């Protein structure tokens, strides 16, 4: 049982109240984001300083996804370490020394803090500074925190990117205008967007995180940035502190979201509307065609979102407007009102938005809503499946390439598959 408090905002005109809850969470911690970050930055290595629990989480989360020598590991804090902090710094130095000797391909070493390292107040930023002095300029050592039972797994990426922004060179006030796309995207998606920006005539485009640690973009007052992911609160603040300007937009999910996202960048860089139309028309057409084939499976089905990734409002907007799904409750761990303003504006007025989590109460609300599909974490999926509900693991939506025109159909497929599977099971029974 959880000790919880719930409150409802006074309803805004025409919209159901947002439910704020603080209670028991059913989410992974920020370490999980290393699973996709280590594949993104190809010369970085993530060294988690944590316990056996952290190592087990990473092993089970990574599962079958490790094919080659991994680019992350856990330096285990043993019980005996808890009493001797001085030794712990020495041990960490020794682990790093051995690792860097064995892996000359590592150009950026990322020390990742965990609950155990924070409980014993092991200052990893200081350790990173010390190790940096030793290993620069060949290797860079940085640190961020991936811990937290009160956070969500995508916040790990936010913390990492915020730290990375500190490492970016400073762009002078008279530097040429540049665009930074912040938020991990699959390489294939990044390449597609690069080609579109190029066709639009937008120059000096960089994606953060970069694929290589020595290619970090310079950031300054002439930098504008687009968010590719909705969970980058801290990273966005750091970019703004460097003088960069946020380009508000929908997130690039589905035909509508991708078009609006690209249009926001195009307008910010003064791209001629006719050129925008010509460049994006074929992609829009392909995305619309791909989505047509999912109408039968998705249209009219009702979906319920538990709060996991912070992608929920953007996914809900896509599913309701482009796939015809009915929305019951959209739960999100945190709603960044400014970054999500365009998304929230497009949601149906009667949808229930909930922020934070109180899992027991939310399970009750889910039963009451009786949706056709539930988007939730792994811990909730199995019990719901056993009750006869179709579920979708929210973490899959972060691992899979879903942004952009070419992926609009794949995104719909992720929601159609569990519905088809459930329908097939019903026939067999
Ligand atoms: S919640 Fe804390 S202890 Fe558990 S895996 Fe994450 S960092 Fe480690």
Tab-separated table of C-alpha atoms and ligand atoms in Angstrom:
chain	number	residue	atom	x	y	z
A	1	UNK	CA	0.000	0.000	0.000
A	2	UNK	CA	1.238	3.456	-0.662
A	3	UNK	CA	0.900	6.675	1.222
A	4	UNK	CA	-0.431	9.018	-1.315
A	5	UNK	CA	-1.798	12.419	-1.883
A	6	UNK	CA	-3.823	13.352	-4.891
A	7	UNK	CA	-5.205	16.667	-5.943
A	8	UNK	CA	-7.051	17.953	-8.950
A	9	UNK	CA	-6.575	21.303	-10.600
A	10	UNK	CA	-9.642	23.411	-11.044
A	11	UNK	CA	-10.775	22.434	-14.501
A	12	UNK	CA	-9.633	24.784	-17.223
A	13	UNK	CA	-12.371	25.775	-19.637
A	14	UNK	CA	-13.381	22.799	-21.728
A	15	UNK	CA	-10.826	20.365	-20.337
A	16	UNK	CA	-10.954	17.678	-17.713
A	17	UNK	CA	-8.848	18.426	-14.653
A	18	UNK	CA	-5.280	17.256	-14.549
A	19	UNK	CA	-4.645	14.790	-11.779
A	20	UNK	CA	-1.431	15.281	-9.810
A	21	UNK	CA	-0.328	12.321	-7.770
A	22	UNK	CA	2.540	11.482	-5.505
A	23	UNK	CA	2.592	7.844	-4.609
A	24	UNK	CA	4.187	4.547	-5.380
A	25	UNK	CA	6.025	4.490	-8.721
A	26	UNK	CA	6.447	1.538	-11.048
A	27	UNK	CA	9.314	2.802	-13.200
A	28	UNK	CA	12.930	2.066	-14.035
A	29	UNK	CA	15.582	4.507	-12.882
A	30	UNK	CA	17.721	6.742	-15.109
A	31	UNK	CA	20.483	4.153	-15.488
A	32	UNK	CA	18.272	2.448	-18.058
A	33	UNK	CA	18.866	5.206	-20.602
A	34	UNK	CA	22.468	4.005	-20.924
A	35	UNK	CA	21.036	1.126	-22.953
A	36	UNK	CA	20.362	3.451	-25.887
A	37	UNK	CA	22.934	6.158	-25.106
A	38	UNK	CA	25.908	3.776	-25.323
A	39	UNK	CA	24.855	2.781	-28.817
A	40	UNK	CA	24.478	6.395	-29.833
A	41	UNK	CA	27.870	7.818	-28.856
A	42	UNK	CA	30.245	5.375	-30.384
A	43	UNK	CA	33.474	6.314	-28.621
A	44	UNK	CA	31.977	6.811	-25.164
A	45	UNK	CA	31.965	4.333	-22.293
A	46	UNK	CA	29.510	4.533	-19.407
A	47	UNK	CA	30.944	3.348	-16.099
A	48	UNK	CA	28.189	3.061	-13.531
A	49	UNK	CA	29.444	3.394	-9.981
A	50	UNK	CA	26.845	1.375	-8.165
A	51	UNK	CA	25.777	-1.808	-6.451
A	52	UNK	CA	25.029	-5.319	-7.646
A	53	UNK	CA	21.375	-4.250	-7.947
A	54	UNK	CA	22.385	-1.591	-10.481
A	55	UNK	CA	24.477	-4.147	-12.392
A	56	UNK	CA	21.545	-6.583	-12.457
A	57	UNK	CA	19.158	-3.896	-13.667
A	58	UNK	CA	21.508	-3.051	-16.510
A	59	UNK	CA	22.029	-6.688	-17.431
A	60	UNK	CA	18.334	-7.461	-17.575
A	61	UNK	CA	17.446	-4.202	-19.303
A	62	UNK	CA	20.201	-4.705	-21.884
A	63	UNK	CA	19.325	-8.395	-22.240
A	64	UNK	CA	19.884	-9.637	-25.723
A	65	UNK	CA	20.875	-6.256	-27.039
A	66	UNK	CA	24.602	-6.677	-26.483
A	67	UNK	CA	26.219	-8.230	-29.507
A	68	UNK	CA	29.764	-6.910	-29.310
A	69	UNK	CA	31.961	-5.718	-26.474
A	70	UNK	CA	29.631	-3.466	-24.544
A	71	UNK	CA	30.302	0.191	-23.942
A	72	UNK	CA	29.053	0.203	-20.390
A	73	UNK	CA	29.876	-1.598	-17.157
A	74	UNK	CA	29.308	-1.306	-13.432
A	75	UNK	CA	32.066	-0.646	-10.913
A	76	UNK	CA	30.540	-2.414	-7.914
A	77	UNK	CA	30.617	-0.703	-4.542
A	78	UNK	CA	31.107	-3.562	-2.083
A	79	UNK	CA	29.854	-3.389	1.487
A	80	UNK	CA	33.348	-3.005	2.837
A	81	UNK	CA	33.750	0.082	0.624
A	82	UNK	CA	30.982	1.883	2.416
A	83	UNK	CA	33.188	2.634	5.375
A	84	UNK	CA	36.389	3.677	3.591
A	85	UNK	CA	35.835	6.587	1.244
A	86	UNK	CA	39.510	7.292	0.613
A	87	UNK	CA	40.007	3.738	-0.600
A	88	UNK	CA	36.958	4.051	-2.783
A	89	UNK	CA	38.496	6.901	-4.793
A	90	UNK	CA	41.684	4.842	-5.156
A	91	UNK	CA	39.700	1.825	-6.268
A	92	UNK	CA	37.786	3.874	-8.795
A	93	UNK	CA	41.058	5.276	-10.174
A	94	UNK	CA	42.420	1.739	-10.483
A	95	UNK	CA	39.282	0.479	-12.266
A	96	UNK	CA	39.447	3.419	-14.687
A	97	UNK	CA	43.149	2.861	-15.276
A	98	UNK	CA	42.615	-0.807	-16.130
A	99	UNK	CA	39.615	-0.035	-18.335
A	100	UNK	CA	41.347	2.678	-20.354
A	101	UNK	CA	44.428	0.542	-20.828
A	102	UNK	CA	42.336	-2.337	-22.152
A	103	UNK	CA	40.062	-0.160	-24.308
A	104	UNK	CA	42.031	2.438	-26.292
A	105	UNK	CA	38.867	3.060	-28.361
A	106	UNK	CA	37.263	4.915	-25.428
A	107	UNK	CA	37.541	8.651	-25.979
A	108	UNK	CA	34.965	9.788	-23.482
A	109	UNK	CA	34.544	8.071	-20.138
A	110	UNK	CA	31.243	8.819	-18.445
A	111	UNK	CA	31.037	8.111	-14.725
A	112	UNK	CA	27.406	7.482	-13.848
A	113	UNK	CA	26.253	8.013	-10.273
A	114	UNK	CA	23.711	5.672	-8.682
A	115	UNK	CA	21.682	5.548	-5.449
A	116	UNK	CA	24.504	3.767	-3.585
A	117	UNK	CA	27.201	6.196	-4.738
A	118	UNK	CA	24.976	9.109	-3.750
A	119	UNK	CA	24.039	7.640	-0.377
A	120	UNK	CA	27.708	7.422	0.565
A	121	UNK	CA	28.268	10.882	-0.972
A	122	UNK	CA	30.906	9.756	-3.422
A	123	UNK	CA	31.530	12.919	-5.415
A	124	UNK	CA	31.829	11.679	-8.994
A	125	UNK	CA	32.141	15.179	-10.479
A	126	UNK	CA	35.279	15.671	-8.421
A	127	UNK	CA	36.503	12.198	-9.413
A	128	UNK	CA	35.863	13.087	-13.072
A	129	UNK	CA	37.867	16.328	-12.727
A	130	UNK	CA	40.766	14.444	-11.148
A	131	UNK	CA	40.701	11.687	-13.793
A	132	UNK	CA	40.339	14.252	-16.545
A	133	UNK	CA	43.542	15.968	-15.474
A	134	UNK	CA	45.263	12.617	-15.689
A	135	UNK	CA	43.894	11.431	-19.014
A	136	UNK	CA	43.389	14.643	-21.019
A	137	UNK	CA	43.729	15.405	-23.865
A	138	UNK	CA	43.432	11.845	-25.205
A	139	UNK	CA	40.382	11.040	-23.120
A	140	UNK	CA	37.687	13.149	-21.595
A	141	UNK	CA	36.070	12.114	-18.298
A	142	UNK	CA	32.656	13.473	-17.309
A	143	UNK	CA	30.071	12.505	-14.683
A	144	UNK	CA	26.322	12.648	-14.206
A	145	UNK	CA	23.734	11.033	-11.990
A	146	UNK	CA	21.566	8.178	-13.257
A	147	UNK	CA	20.052	7.409	-9.887
A	148	UNK	CA	16.654	7.924	-8.484
A	149	UNK	CA	13.586	6.103	-7.418
A	150	UNK	CA	11.616	9.336	-7.782
A	151	UNK	CA	12.682	9.819	-11.385
A	152	UNK	CA	11.990	8.040	-14.658
A	153	UNK	CA	14.254	6.166	-16.990
A	154	UNK	CA	14.328	8.906	-19.622
A	155	UNK	CA	15.637	11.450	-17.106
A	156	UNK	CA	18.979	9.654	-17.349
A	157	UNK	CA	19.301	10.946	-20.903
A	158	UNK	CA	18.313	14.426	-19.772
A	159	UNK	CA	21.049	14.456	-17.111
A	160	UNK	CA	23.613	13.101	-19.569
A	161	UNK	CA	22.768	15.698	-22.219
A	162	UNK	CA	22.820	18.494	-19.644
A	163	UNK	CA	26.367	17.408	-18.724
A	164	UNK	CA	27.296	17.163	-22.386
A	165	UNK	CA	26.147	20.750	-23.015
A	166	UNK	CA	28.739	21.857	-20.428
A	167	UNK	CA	31.380	20.163	-22.592
A	168	UNK	CA	30.313	21.895	-25.820
A	169	UNK	CA	32.568	24.683	-27.088
A	170	UNK	CA	31.347	28.272	-26.854
A	171	UNK	CA	30.095	29.842	-30.090
A	172	UNK	CA	30.838	33.553	-30.353
A	173	UNK	CA	28.011	36.086	-30.586
A	174	UNK	CA	28.791	36.714	-34.272
A	175	UNK	CA	28.999	33.009	-35.201
A	176	UNK	CA	26.908	31.804	-38.139
A	177	UNK	CA	23.385	30.665	-37.146
A	178	UNK	CA	23.249	27.000	-36.215
A	179	UNK	CA	20.658	24.413	-35.324
A	180	UNK	CA	21.064	21.811	-32.568
A	181	UNK	CA	18.622	18.903	-32.460
A	182	UNK	CA	18.639	17.717	-28.855
A	183	UNK	CA	17.584	14.198	-27.924
A	184	UNK	CA	18.727	10.747	-29.009
A	185	UNK	CA	17.420	9.615	-32.346
A	186	UNK	CA	18.260	6.341	-34.066
A	187	UNK	CA	21.047	6.852	-36.605
A	188	UNK	CA	18.707	6.038	-39.469
A	189	UNK	CA	16.258	8.746	-38.321
A	190	UNK	CA	19.063	11.240	-37.784
A	191	UNK	CA	20.290	10.621	-41.347
A	192	UNK	CA	16.800	11.168	-42.756
A	193	UNK	CA	16.413	14.466	-40.881
A	194	UNK	CA	19.919	15.564	-41.936
A	195	UNK	CA	18.955	15.084	-45.568
A	196	UNK	CA	15.720	17.035	-45.097
A	197	UNK	CA	17.488	19.950	-43.343
A	198	UNK	CA	20.030	19.978	-46.142
A	199	UNK	CA	17.292	20.037	-48.798
A	200	UNK	CA	15.646	22.904	-46.910
A	201	UNK	CA	18.935	24.811	-46.996
A	202	UNK	CA	19.408	24.855	-43.210
A	203	UNK	CA	23.130	24.698	-42.556
A	204	UNK	CA	25.232	24.003	-39.464
A	205	UNK	CA	22.937	21.325	-38.074
A	206	UNK	CA	24.188	19.149	-35.213
A	207	UNK	CA	22.502	16.365	-33.286
A	208	UNK	CA	23.041	16.005	-29.566
A	209	UNK	CA	24.288	13.522	-28.454
A	210	UNK	CA	26.791	13.473	-31.284
A	211	UNK	CA	27.989	10.138	-32.608
A	212	UNK	CA	31.562	11.003	-31.616
A	213	UNK	CA	32.645	12.780	-28.479
A	214	UNK	CA	35.075	15.079	-30.328
A	215	UNK	CA	32.328	16.500	-32.559
A	216	UNK	CA	30.309	18.371	-29.954
A	217	UNK	CA	28.688	21.467	-31.487
A	218	UNK	CA	29.604	24.994	-30.429
A	219	UNK	CA	26.702	26.681	-28.649
A	220	UNK	CA	26.016	30.385	-28.303
A	221	UNK	CA	23.479	33.155	-28.891
A	222	UNK	CA	23.108	32.289	-32.584
A	223	UNK	CA	22.224	28.679	-31.811
A	224	UNK	CA	18.621	27.598	-32.049
A	225	UNK	CA	17.580	24.235	-30.765
A	226	UNK	CA	14.776	21.813	-31.503
A	227	UNK	CA	13.876	19.115	-29.021
A	228	UNK	CA	13.577	15.670	-30.561
A	229	UNK	CA	12.461	14.213	-27.215
A	230	UNK	CA	10.042	15.671	-24.683
A	231	UNK	CA	12.007	14.706	-21.569
A	232	UNK	CA	14.885	17.180	-21.835
A	233	UNK	CA	14.123	19.659	-19.128
A	234	UNK	CA	17.631	20.122	-17.672
A	235	UNK	CA	19.402	19.896	-21.023
A	236	UNK	CA	17.106	22.601	-22.454
A	237	UNK	CA	17.814	24.850	-19.468
A	238	UNK	CA	21.559	24.412	-19.973
A	239	UNK	CA	21.247	25.232	-23.675
A	240	UNK	CA	19.259	28.348	-22.855
A	241	UNK	CA	21.817	29.404	-20.255
A	242	UNK	CA	24.398	29.246	-23.032
A	243	UNK	CA	22.283	31.734	-24.995
A	244	UNK	CA	20.632	29.233	-27.360
A	245	UNK	CA	16.976	29.743	-28.288
A	246	UNK	CA	14.382	26.990	-28.110
A	247	UNK	CA	12.202	26.508	-31.190
A	248	UNK	CA	8.794	25.462	-29.832
A	249	UNK	CA	7.166	22.692	-31.863
A	250	UNK	CA	5.230	19.461	-31.805
A	251	UNK	CA	7.480	16.434	-31.445
A	252	UNK	CA	8.316	14.610	-34.693
A	253	UNK	CA	5.910	11.694	-34.276
A	254	UNK	CA	3.633	10.861	-37.180
A	255	UNK	CA	3.066	12.878	-40.323
A	256	UNK	CA	1.550	15.843	-38.511
A	257	UNK	CA	4.169	16.016	-35.760
A	258	UNK	CA	7.091	15.631	-38.166
A	259	UNK	CA	5.733	18.312	-40.501
A	260	UNK	CA	5.105	20.753	-37.644
A	261	UNK	CA	8.568	20.074	-36.178
A	262	UNK	CA	10.312	20.656	-39.500
A	263	UNK	CA	8.127	23.693	-40.217
A	264	UNK	CA	9.055	25.291	-36.895
A	265	UNK	CA	12.751	24.951	-37.802
A	266	UNK	CA	12.121	26.165	-41.339
A	267	UNK	CA	10.302	29.272	-40.119
A	268	UNK	CA	13.054	29.998	-37.584
A	269	UNK	CA	15.642	29.836	-40.393
A	270	UNK	CA	13.543	31.757	-42.930
A	271	UNK	CA	13.015	28.880	-45.373
A	272	UNK	CA	10.709	29.796	-48.239
A	273	UNK	CA	7.269	28.129	-47.695
A	274	UNK	CA	7.205	26.850	-51.286
A	275	UNK	CA	10.559	25.164	-50.772
A	276	UNK	CA	9.309	23.630	-47.519
A	277	UNK	CA	6.250	22.326	-49.311
A	278	UNK	CA	8.288	20.809	-52.143
A	279	UNK	CA	10.832	19.162	-49.817
A	280	UNK	CA	8.350	17.659	-47.366
A	281	UNK	CA	5.444	16.701	-49.677
A	282	UNK	CA	6.814	13.260	-50.713
A	283	UNK	CA	7.573	12.248	-47.092
A	284	UNK	CA	4.156	13.431	-45.936
A	285	UNK	CA	2.489	11.423	-48.657
A	286	UNK	CA	4.479	8.274	-47.781
A	287	UNK	CA	3.646	8.672	-44.077
A	288	UNK	CA	-0.088	9.146	-44.797
A	289	UNK	CA	-0.105	6.069	-47.054
A	290	UNK	CA	1.704	3.963	-44.455
A	291	UNK	CA	-0.808	4.995	-41.796
A	292	UNK	CA	-3.830	4.119	-43.932
A	293	UNK	CA	-3.197	0.411	-43.514
A	294	UNK	CA	-3.519	0.693	-39.717
A	295	UNK	CA	-6.884	2.448	-39.685
A	296	UNK	CA	-8.856	-0.788	-39.413
A	297	UNK	CA	-6.886	-2.082	-36.418
A	298	UNK	CA	-6.477	1.164	-34.485
A	299	UNK	CA	-9.469	3.359	-35.307
A	300	UNK	CA	-12.022	3.508	-32.496
A	301	UNK	CA	-9.858	1.523	-30.043
A	302	UNK	CA	-9.391	3.114	-26.624
A	303	UNK	CA	-5.952	3.505	-25.065
A	304	UNK	CA	-4.757	4.196	-21.508
A	305	UNK	CA	-1.239	5.475	-20.738
A	306	UNK	CA	0.568	4.815	-17.470
A	307	UNK	CA	3.321	7.363	-16.768
A	308	UNK	CA	6.729	6.115	-17.875
A	309	UNK	CA	8.704	7.861	-20.577
A	310	UNK	CA	7.266	11.412	-20.808
A	311	UNK	CA	6.544	10.637	-24.472
A	312	UNK	CA	2.927	9.946	-23.558
A	313	UNK	CA	1.226	13.255	-24.566
A	314	UNK	CA	2.954	13.288	-27.977
A	315	UNK	CA	2.108	9.623	-28.599
A	316	UNK	CA	-1.483	10.232	-27.542
A	317	UNK	CA	-1.755	13.196	-29.910
A	318	UNK	CA	-0.472	11.038	-32.778
A	319	UNK	CA	-2.756	8.106	-31.980
A	320	UNK	CA	-5.847	10.233	-31.597
A	321	UNK	CA	-5.357	12.524	-34.601
A	322	UNK	CA	-3.657	10.227	-37.105
A	323	UNK	CA	-4.845	6.765	-36.104
A	324	UNK	CA	-8.342	7.570	-34.833
A	325	UNK	CA	-7.806	6.028	-31.395
A	326	UNK	CA	-9.861	7.083	-28.390
A	327	UNK	CA	-7.919	8.415	-25.411
A	328	UNK	CA	-8.936	7.585	-21.856
A	329	UNK	CA	-6.176	8.714	-19.483
A	330	UNK	CA	-2.757	10.037	-20.472
A	331	UNK	CA	-0.401	9.557	-17.571
A	332	UNK	CA	3.026	11.166	-17.679
A	333	UNK	CA	5.664	11.276	-14.934
A	334	UNK	CA	6.146	14.977	-15.545
A	335	UNK	CA	4.443	17.461	-17.864
A	336	UNK	CA	6.751	20.217	-19.002
A	337	UNK	CA	4.010	22.704	-19.874
A	338	UNK	CA	6.206	24.935	-22.067
A	339	UNK	CA	7.831	22.148	-24.093
A	340	UNK	CA	4.516	20.333	-24.397
A	341	UNK	CA	2.319	23.375	-25.060
A	342	UNK	CA	1.706	22.548	-28.733
A	343	UNK	CA	1.004	18.890	-27.881
A	344	UNK	CA	-1.439	19.673	-25.083
A	345	UNK	CA	-3.317	22.116	-27.334
A	346	UNK	CA	-4.092	19.322	-29.782
A	347	UNK	CA	-5.412	16.794	-27.264
A	348	UNK	CA	-9.184	16.288	-27.077
A	349	UNK	CA	-10.788	18.431	-24.406
A	350	UNK	CA	-12.335	15.539	-22.507
A	351	UNK	CA	-9.141	13.541	-22.039
A	352	UNK	CA	-7.843	12.957	-18.506
A	353	UNK	CA	-4.247	14.045	-18.044
A	354	UNK	CA	-2.409	12.770	-15.004
A	355	UNK	CA	1.013	13.815	-13.805
A	356	UNK	CA	3.173	11.810	-11.418
A	357	UNK	CA	2.091	8.413	-10.245
A	358	UNK	CA	0.138	6.612	-7.625
A	359	UNK	CA	0.099	3.207	-9.180
A	360	UNK	CA	-2.676	1.608	-7.112
A	361	UNK	CA	-5.160	4.375	-7.832
A	362	UNK	CA	-4.171	4.472	-11.445
A	363	UNK	CA	-4.728	0.726	-11.803
A	364	UNK	CA	-8.229	1.280	-10.395
A	365	UNK	CA	-8.886	4.058	-12.903
A	366	UNK	CA	-7.567	1.855	-15.697
A	367	UNK	CA	-9.957	-0.956	-14.732
A	368	UNK	CA	-12.781	1.533	-14.677
A	369	UNK	CA	-11.888	2.895	-18.124
A	370	UNK	CA	-11.570	-0.679	-19.462
A	371	UNK	CA	-9.418	0.307	-22.476
A	372	UNK	CA	-8.523	-1.864	-25.454
A	373	UNK	CA	-4.804	-1.164	-25.040
A	374	UNK	CA	-2.669	-0.204	-22.046
A	375	UNK	CA	0.768	1.419	-22.396
A	376	UNK	CA	2.773	0.677	-19.270
A	377	UNK	CA	6.040	-0.549	-17.808
A	378	UNK	CA	7.148	-4.159	-17.733
A	379	UNK	CA	6.066	-4.665	-14.130
A	380	UNK	CA	2.430	-3.861	-14.892
A	381	UNK	CA	2.211	-5.446	-18.329
A	382	UNK	CA	2.150	-9.096	-17.254
A	383	UNK	CA	-0.619	-8.759	-14.656
A	384	UNK	CA	-2.749	-6.779	-17.134
A	385	UNK	CA	-2.121	-9.364	-19.875
A	386	UNK	CA	-3.200	-12.089	-17.415
A	387	UNK	CA	-6.434	-10.159	-16.911
A	388	UNK	CA	-7.047	-10.219	-20.660
A	389	UNK	CA	-5.868	-6.699	-21.571
A	390	UNK	CA	-3.597	-5.959	-24.518
A	391	UNK	CA	-0.497	-4.050	-23.396
A	392	UNK	CA	2.420	-2.198	-24.927
A	393	UNK	CA	5.723	-1.789	-23.064
A	394	UNK	CA	6.494	1.901	-22.921
A	395	UNK	CA	10.269	1.317	-22.886
A	396	UNK	CA	10.052	-0.165	-26.405
A	397	UNK	CA	8.858	3.208	-27.653
A	398	UNK	CA	12.143	4.755	-26.573
A	399	UNK	CA	14.345	2.006	-28.051
A	400	UNK	CA	12.624	1.868	-31.429
A	401	UNK	CA	13.075	4.375	-34.275
A	402	UNK	CA	9.653	6.062	-34.315
A	403	UNK	CA	10.324	9.676	-35.335
A	404	UNK	CA	9.987	11.090	-38.839
A	405	UNK	CA	7.941	10.389	-41.952
A	406	UNK	CA	9.459	7.023	-42.792
A	407	UNK	CA	8.769	5.674	-39.308
A	408	UNK	CA	5.109	6.806	-39.018
A	409	UNK	CA	3.875	3.382	-40.118
A	410	UNK	CA	6.291	1.587	-37.747
A	411	UNK	CA	4.991	3.721	-34.890
A	412	UNK	CA	1.405	2.726	-35.652
A	413	UNK	CA	2.516	-0.894	-35.970
A	414	UNK	CA	3.859	-0.843	-32.401
A	415	UNK	CA	0.320	-0.214	-31.159
A	416	UNK	CA	-1.457	-2.391	-33.712
A	417	UNK	CA	0.594	-5.525	-32.957
A	418	UNK	CA	-0.618	-6.140	-29.386
A	419	UNK	CA	-4.217	-5.511	-30.479
A	420	UNK	CA	-3.919	-8.049	-33.291
A	421	UNK	CA	-2.233	-10.536	-30.957
A	422	UNK	CA	-5.003	-10.167	-28.395
A	423	UNK	CA	-7.661	-10.574	-31.097
A	424	UNK	CA	-5.951	-13.753	-32.341
A	425	UNK	CA	-5.824	-15.173	-28.797
A	426	UNK	CA	-9.542	-14.496	-28.367
A	427	UNK	CA	-10.355	-16.455	-31.525
A	428	UNK	CA	-8.226	-19.416	-30.392
A	429	UNK	CA	-9.916	-19.525	-26.969
B	1	LIG	S1	17.173	2.696	-8.475
B	1	LIG	FE1	19.176	3.163	-7.593
B	1	LIG	S2	19.912	1.228	-6.714
B	1	LIG	FE2	18.231	0.732	-8.111
B	1	LIG	S3	19.268	0.254	-10.049
B	1	LIG	FE3	18.727	2.441	-10.099
B	1	LIG	S4	20.535	3.520	-9.331
B	1	LIG	FE4	20.779	1.349	-8.771
